[in-house]
PDB file of C-alpha atoms and ligand atoms in Angstrom:
ATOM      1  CA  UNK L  10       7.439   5.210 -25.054  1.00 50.00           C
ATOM      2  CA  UNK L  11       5.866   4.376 -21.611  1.00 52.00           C
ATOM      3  CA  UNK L  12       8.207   2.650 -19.394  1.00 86.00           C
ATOM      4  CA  UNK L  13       5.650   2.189 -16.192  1.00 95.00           C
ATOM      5  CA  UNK L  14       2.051   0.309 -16.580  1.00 96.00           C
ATOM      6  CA  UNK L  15      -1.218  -0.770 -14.240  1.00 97.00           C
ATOM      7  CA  UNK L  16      -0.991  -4.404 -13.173  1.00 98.00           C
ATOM      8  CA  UNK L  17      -4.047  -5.863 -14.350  1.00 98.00           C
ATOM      9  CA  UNK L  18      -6.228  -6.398 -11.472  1.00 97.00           C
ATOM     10  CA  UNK L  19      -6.551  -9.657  -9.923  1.00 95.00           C
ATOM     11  CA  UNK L  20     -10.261  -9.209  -9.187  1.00 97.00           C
ATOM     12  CA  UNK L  21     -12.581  -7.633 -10.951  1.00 97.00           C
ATOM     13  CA  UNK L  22     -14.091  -4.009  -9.972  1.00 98.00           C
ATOM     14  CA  UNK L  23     -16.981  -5.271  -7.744  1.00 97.00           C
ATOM     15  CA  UNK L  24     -15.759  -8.040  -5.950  1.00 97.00           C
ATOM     16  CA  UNK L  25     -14.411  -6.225  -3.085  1.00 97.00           C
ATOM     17  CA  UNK L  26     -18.030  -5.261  -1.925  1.00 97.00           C
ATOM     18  CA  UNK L  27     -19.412  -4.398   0.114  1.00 96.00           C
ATOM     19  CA  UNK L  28     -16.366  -2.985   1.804  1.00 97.00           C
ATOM     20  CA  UNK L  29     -14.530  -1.277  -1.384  1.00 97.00           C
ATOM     21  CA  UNK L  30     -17.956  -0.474  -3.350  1.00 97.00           C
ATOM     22  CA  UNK L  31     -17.550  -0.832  -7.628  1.00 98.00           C
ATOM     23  CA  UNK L  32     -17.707   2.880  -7.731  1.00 98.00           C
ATOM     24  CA  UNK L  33     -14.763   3.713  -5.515  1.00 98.00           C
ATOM     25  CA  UNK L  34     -12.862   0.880  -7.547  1.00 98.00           C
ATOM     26  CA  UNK L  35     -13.384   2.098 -10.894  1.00 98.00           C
ATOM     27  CA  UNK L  36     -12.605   5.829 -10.420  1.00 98.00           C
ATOM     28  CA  UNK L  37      -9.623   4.739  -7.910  1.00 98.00           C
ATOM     29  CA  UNK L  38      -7.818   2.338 -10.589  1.00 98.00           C
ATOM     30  CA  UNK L  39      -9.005   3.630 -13.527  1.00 98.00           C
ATOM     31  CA  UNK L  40      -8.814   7.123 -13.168  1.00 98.00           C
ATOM     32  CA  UNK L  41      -6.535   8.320  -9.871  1.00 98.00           C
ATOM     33  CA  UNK L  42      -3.892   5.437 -10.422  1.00 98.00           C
ATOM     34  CA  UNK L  43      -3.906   5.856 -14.147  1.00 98.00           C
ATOM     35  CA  UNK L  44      -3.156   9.345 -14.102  1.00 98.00           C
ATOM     36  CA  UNK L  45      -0.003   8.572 -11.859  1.00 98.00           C
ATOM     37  CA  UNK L  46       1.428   6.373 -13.884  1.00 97.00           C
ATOM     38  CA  UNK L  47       0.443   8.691 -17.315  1.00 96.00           C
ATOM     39  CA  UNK L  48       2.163  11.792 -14.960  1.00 97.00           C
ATOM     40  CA  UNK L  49       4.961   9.159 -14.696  1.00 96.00           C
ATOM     41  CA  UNK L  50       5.855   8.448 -17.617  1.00 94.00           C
ATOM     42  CA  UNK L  51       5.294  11.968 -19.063  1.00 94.00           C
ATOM     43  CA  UNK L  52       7.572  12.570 -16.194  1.00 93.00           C
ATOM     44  CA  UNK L  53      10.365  10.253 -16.224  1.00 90.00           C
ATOM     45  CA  UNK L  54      13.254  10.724 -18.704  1.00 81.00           C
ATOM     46  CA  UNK L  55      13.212   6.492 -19.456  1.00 71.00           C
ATOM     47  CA  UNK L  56      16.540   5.793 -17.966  1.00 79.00           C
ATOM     48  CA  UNK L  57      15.357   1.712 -17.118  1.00 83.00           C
ATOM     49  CA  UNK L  58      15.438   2.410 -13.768  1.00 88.00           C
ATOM     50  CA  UNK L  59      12.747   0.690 -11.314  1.00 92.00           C
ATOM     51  CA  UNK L  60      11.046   2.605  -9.196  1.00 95.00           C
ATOM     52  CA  UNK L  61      13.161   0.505  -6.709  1.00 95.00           C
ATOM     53  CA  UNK L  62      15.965   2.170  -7.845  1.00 94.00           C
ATOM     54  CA  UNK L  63      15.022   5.976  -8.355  1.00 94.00           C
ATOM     55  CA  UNK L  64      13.606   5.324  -4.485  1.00 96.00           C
ATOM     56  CA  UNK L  65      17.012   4.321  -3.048  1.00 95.00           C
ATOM     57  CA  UNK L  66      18.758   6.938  -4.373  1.00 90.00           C
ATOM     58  CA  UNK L  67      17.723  10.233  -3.147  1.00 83.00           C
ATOM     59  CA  UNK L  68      19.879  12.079  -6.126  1.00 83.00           C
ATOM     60  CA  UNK L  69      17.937  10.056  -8.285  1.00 83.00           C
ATOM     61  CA  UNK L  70      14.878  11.313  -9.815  1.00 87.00           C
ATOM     62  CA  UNK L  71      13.561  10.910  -6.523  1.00 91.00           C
ATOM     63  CA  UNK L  72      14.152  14.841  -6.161  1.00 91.00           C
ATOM     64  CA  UNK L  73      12.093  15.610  -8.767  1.00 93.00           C
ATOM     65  CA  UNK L  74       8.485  16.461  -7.195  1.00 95.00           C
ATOM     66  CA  UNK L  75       6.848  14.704  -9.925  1.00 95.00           C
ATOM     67  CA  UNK L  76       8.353  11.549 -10.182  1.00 95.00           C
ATOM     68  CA  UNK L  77       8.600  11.663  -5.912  1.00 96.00           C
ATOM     69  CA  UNK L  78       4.745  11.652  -6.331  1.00 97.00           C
ATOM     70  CA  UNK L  79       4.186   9.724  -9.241  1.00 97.00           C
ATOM     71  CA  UNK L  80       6.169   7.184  -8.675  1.00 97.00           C
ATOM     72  CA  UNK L  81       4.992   6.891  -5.214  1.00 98.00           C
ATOM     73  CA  UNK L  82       1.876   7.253  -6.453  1.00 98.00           C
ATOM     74  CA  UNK L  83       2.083   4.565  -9.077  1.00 98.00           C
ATOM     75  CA  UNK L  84       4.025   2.231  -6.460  1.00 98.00           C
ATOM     76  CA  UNK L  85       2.256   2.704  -3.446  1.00 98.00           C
ATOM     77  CA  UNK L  86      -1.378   1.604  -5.478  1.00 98.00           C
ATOM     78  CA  UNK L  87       0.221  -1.529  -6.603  1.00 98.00           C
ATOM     79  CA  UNK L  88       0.994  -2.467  -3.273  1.00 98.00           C
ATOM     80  CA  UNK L  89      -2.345  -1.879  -2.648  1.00 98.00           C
ATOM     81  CA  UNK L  90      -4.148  -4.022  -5.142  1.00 98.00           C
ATOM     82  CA  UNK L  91      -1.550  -6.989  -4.868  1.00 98.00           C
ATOM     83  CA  UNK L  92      -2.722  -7.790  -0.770  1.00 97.00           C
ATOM     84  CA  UNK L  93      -6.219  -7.313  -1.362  1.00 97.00           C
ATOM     85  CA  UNK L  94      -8.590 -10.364  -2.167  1.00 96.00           C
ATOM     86  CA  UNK L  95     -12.152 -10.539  -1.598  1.00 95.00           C
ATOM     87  CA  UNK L  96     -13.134 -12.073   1.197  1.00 85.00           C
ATOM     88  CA  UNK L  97     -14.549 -15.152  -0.411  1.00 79.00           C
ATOM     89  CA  UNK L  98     -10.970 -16.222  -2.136  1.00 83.00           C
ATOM     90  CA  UNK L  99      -9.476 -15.303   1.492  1.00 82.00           C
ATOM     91  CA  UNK L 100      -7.942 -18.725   3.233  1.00 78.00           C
ATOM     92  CA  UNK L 101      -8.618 -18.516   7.162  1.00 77.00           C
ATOM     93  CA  UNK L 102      -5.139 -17.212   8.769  1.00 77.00           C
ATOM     94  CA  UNK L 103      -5.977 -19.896  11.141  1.00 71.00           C
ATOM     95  CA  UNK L 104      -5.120 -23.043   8.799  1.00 57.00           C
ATOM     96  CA  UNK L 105      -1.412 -23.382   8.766  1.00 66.00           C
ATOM     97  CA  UNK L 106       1.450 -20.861  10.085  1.00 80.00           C
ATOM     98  CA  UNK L 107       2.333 -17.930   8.477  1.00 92.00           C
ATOM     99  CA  UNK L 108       5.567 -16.478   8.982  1.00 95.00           C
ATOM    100  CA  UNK L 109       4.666 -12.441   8.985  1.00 96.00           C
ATOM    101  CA  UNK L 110       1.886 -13.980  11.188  1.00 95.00           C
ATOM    102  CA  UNK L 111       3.638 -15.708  13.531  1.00 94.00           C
ATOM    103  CA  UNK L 112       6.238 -12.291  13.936  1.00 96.00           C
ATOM    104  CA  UNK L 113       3.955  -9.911  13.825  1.00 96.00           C
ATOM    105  CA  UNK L 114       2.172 -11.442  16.840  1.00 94.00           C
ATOM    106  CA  UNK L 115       5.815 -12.093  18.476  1.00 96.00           C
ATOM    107  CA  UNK L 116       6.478  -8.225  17.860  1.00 98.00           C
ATOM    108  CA  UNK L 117       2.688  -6.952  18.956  1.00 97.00           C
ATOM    109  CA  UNK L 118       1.035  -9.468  21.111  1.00 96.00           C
ATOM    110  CA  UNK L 119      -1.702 -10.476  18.874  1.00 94.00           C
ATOM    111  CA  UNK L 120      -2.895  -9.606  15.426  1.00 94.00           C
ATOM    112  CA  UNK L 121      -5.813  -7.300  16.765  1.00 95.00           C
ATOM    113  CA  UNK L 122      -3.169  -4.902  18.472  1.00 97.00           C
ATOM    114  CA  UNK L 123      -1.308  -4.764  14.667  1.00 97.00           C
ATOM    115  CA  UNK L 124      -4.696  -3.734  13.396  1.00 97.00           C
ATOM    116  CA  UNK L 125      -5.345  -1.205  15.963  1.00 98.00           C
ATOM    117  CA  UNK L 126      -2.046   0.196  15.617  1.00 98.00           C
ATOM    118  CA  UNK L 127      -2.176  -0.040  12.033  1.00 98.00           C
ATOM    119  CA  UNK L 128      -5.618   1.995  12.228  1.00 98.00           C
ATOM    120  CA  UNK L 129      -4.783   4.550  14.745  1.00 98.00           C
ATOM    121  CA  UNK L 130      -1.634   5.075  12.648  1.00 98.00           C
ATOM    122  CA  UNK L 131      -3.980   5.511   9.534  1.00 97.00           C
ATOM    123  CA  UNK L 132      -6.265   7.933  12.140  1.00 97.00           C
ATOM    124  CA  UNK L 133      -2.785  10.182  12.791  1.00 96.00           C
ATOM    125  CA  UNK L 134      -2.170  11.238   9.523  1.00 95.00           C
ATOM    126  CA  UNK L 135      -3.164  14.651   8.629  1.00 94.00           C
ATOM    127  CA  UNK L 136      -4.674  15.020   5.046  1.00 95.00           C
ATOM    128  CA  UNK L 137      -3.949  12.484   2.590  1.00 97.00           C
ATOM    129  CA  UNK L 138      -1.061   9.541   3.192  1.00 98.00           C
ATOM    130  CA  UNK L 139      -0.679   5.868   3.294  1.00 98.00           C
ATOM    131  CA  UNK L 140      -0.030   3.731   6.448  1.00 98.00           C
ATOM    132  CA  UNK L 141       2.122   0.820   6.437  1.00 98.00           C
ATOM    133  CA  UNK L 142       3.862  -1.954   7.913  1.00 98.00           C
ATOM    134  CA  UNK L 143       7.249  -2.652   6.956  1.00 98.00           C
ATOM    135  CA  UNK L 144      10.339  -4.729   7.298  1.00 98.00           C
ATOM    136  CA  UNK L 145      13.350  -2.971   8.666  1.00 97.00           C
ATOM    137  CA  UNK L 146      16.101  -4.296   6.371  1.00 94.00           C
ATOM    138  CA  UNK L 147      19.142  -4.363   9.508  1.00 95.00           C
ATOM    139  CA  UNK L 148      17.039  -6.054  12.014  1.00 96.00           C
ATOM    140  CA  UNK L 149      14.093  -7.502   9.520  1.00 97.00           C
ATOM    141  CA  UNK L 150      12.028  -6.436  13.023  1.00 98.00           C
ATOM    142  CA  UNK L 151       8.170  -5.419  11.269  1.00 98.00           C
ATOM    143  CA  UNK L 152       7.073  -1.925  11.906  1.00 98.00           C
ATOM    144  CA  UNK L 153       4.288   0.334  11.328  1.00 98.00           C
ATOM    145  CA  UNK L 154       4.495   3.616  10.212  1.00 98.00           C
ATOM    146  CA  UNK L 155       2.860   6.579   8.113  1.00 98.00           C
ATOM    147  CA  UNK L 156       3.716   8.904   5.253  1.00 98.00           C
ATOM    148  CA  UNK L 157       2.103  12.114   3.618  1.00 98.00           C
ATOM    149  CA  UNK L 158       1.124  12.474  -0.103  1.00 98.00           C
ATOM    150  CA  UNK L 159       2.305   9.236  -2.149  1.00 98.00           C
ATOM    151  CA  UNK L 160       5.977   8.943  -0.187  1.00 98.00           C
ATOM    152  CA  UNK L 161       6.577   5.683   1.032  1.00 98.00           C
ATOM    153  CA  UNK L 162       9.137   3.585   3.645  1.00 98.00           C
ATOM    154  CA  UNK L 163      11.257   2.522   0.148  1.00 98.00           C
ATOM    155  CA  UNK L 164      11.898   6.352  -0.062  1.00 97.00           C
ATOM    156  CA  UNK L 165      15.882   7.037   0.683  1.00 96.00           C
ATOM    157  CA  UNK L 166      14.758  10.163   2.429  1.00 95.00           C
ATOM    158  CA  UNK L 167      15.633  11.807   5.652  1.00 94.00           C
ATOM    159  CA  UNK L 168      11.971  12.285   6.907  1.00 95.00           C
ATOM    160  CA  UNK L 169      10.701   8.619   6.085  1.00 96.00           C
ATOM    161  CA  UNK L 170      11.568   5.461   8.316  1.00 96.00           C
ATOM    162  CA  UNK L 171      13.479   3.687   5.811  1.00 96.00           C
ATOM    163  CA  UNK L 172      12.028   0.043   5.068  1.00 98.00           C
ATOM    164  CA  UNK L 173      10.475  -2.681   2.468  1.00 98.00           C
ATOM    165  CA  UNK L 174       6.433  -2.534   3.100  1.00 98.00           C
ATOM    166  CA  UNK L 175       4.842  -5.109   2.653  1.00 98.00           C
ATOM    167  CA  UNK L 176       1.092  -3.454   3.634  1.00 98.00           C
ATOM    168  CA  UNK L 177       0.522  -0.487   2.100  1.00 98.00           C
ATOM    169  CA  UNK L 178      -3.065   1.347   3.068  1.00 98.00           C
ATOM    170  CA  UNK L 179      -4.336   3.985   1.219  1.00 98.00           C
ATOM    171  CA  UNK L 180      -5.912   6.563   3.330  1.00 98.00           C
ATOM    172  CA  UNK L 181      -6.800   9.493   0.683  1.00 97.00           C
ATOM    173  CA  UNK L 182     -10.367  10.145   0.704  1.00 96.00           C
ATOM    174  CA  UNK L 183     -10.157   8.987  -2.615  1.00 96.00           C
ATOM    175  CA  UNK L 184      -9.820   5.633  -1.560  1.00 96.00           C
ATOM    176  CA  UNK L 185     -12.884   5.611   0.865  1.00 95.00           C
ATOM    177  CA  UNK L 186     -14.791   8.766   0.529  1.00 95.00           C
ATOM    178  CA  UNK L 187     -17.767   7.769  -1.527  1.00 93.00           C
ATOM    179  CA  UNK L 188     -18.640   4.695   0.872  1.00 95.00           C
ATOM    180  CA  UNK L 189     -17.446   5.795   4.437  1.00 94.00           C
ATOM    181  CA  UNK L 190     -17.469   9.562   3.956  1.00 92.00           C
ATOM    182  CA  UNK L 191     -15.412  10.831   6.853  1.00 92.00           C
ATOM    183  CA  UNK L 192     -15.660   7.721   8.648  1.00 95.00           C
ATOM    184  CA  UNK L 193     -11.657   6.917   7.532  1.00 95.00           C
ATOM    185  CA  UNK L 194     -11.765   4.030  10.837  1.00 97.00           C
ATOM    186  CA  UNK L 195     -14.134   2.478   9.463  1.00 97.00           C
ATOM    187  CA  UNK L 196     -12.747   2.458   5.985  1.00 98.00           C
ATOM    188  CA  UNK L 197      -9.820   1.313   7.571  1.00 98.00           C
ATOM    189  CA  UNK L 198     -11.225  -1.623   9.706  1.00 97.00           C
ATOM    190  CA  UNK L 199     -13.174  -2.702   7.078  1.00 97.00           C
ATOM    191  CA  UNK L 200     -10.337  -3.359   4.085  1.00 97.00           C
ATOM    192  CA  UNK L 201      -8.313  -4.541   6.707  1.00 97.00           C
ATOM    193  CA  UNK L 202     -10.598  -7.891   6.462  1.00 96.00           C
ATOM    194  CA  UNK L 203      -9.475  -7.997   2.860  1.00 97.00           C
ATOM    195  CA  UNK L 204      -5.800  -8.756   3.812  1.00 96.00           C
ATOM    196  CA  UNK L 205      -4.387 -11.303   1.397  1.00 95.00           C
ATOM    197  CA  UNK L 206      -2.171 -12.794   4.412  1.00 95.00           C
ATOM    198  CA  UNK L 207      -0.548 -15.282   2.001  1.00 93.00           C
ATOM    199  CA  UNK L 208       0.637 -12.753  -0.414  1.00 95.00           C
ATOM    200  CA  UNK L 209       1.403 -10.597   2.186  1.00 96.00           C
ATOM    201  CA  UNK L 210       3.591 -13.215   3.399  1.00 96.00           C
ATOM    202  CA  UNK L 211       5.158 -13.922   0.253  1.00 95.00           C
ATOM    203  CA  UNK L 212       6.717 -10.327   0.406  1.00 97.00           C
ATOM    204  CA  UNK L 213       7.872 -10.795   3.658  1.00 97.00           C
ATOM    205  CA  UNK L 214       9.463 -14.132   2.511  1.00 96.00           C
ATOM    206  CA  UNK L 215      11.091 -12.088  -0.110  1.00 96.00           C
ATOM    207  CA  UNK L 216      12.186  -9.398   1.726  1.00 95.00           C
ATOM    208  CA  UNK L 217      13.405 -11.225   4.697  1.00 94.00           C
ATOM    209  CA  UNK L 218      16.103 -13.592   2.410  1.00 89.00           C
TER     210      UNK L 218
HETATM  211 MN1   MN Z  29      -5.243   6.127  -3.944  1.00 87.48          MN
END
């Protein structure tokens, strides 16, 4: 029985062009997050835990390598999917306030210096990782941060800043390479235009209660 399934996309695979191209869609949901979750489940002994769960708990399967990067793996890409929109269904972030708006410009100064952060955060990590920006759950201050392989800040380990992420972006060349190449900044300026602010804000909502 498999416990763990792909969210049906919201969008279908081409209407993130031209800055995710079909091609890089299909082989990144279909085939790289599909074989997480299949590794998963093969993986997981089916307790009912949520990958909520097996995160917090680092006795958990958490220190099992391949539920650490499976279930990061399979977590981390539906993050992913759920703030992206394409442009066209995008409402300006000008139109009415938005909460994670309105801090994250309190925190950084303006929304540009998020994104440059966010991208030279995205620039620092060696190899393959995600970049983020997360809540931290004492102070609910916003920070941004970066993690190798398919960890992420929900991770109950000593080498990740704990917190709840609400942006999750994935810099494997898988996620850019057939497009941008080596150009990662570019890859990374680019989807940042494809930030679904309002359902990035309903995780912040959320997580802030
Ligand atoms: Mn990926």
């Amino acid at each position: 029985m498999s416990s763990f399934s792909q969210t049906e996309l919201r969008y279908t695979l081409t209407d993130l062009e031209p800055v995710i191209d079909a091609a890089t869609m299909d082989k990144h949901y279909n085939k790289h997050h599909k074989a997480y979750v299949d590794n998963l489940n093969a993986a997981t002994n089916n307790n009912g835990q949520t990958l909520e769960q097996i995160f917090s708990n680092s006795n958990s399967e958490l220190s099992t390598p391949a539920i650490r990067n499976n279930g990061g793996g399979h977590y981390n890409h539906e993050l992913y999917w759920d703030i992206l929109s394409p442009t066209s269904t995008l409402s300006p972030i000008t139109d009415k306030s938005i909460a994670i708006i309105d801090k994250l410009i309190a925190q950084y100064g303006s929304l540009d210096s998020v994104k440059d952060q966010v991208v030279a955060a995205g620039m620092g990590r060696f190899g393959s990782g995600w970049v983020w920006v997360s809540i931290n759950p004492t102070t609910k201050d916003l920070f941004i941060s970066s993690t190798p392989n398919q960890d992420n800040p929900l991770m109950n380990l000593p080498e990740i800043q704990q917190g709840i992420p609400v942006i999750g972006l994935d810099v494997w060349e898988h996620a850019y390479y057939l497009k941008y190449q080596n150009l990662r900044k570019d890859y990374l300026e680019a989807v940042w235009t494809l930030l679904d602010w309002n359902r990035i804000n309903a995780r912040y909502e959320e997580a802030i209660k």
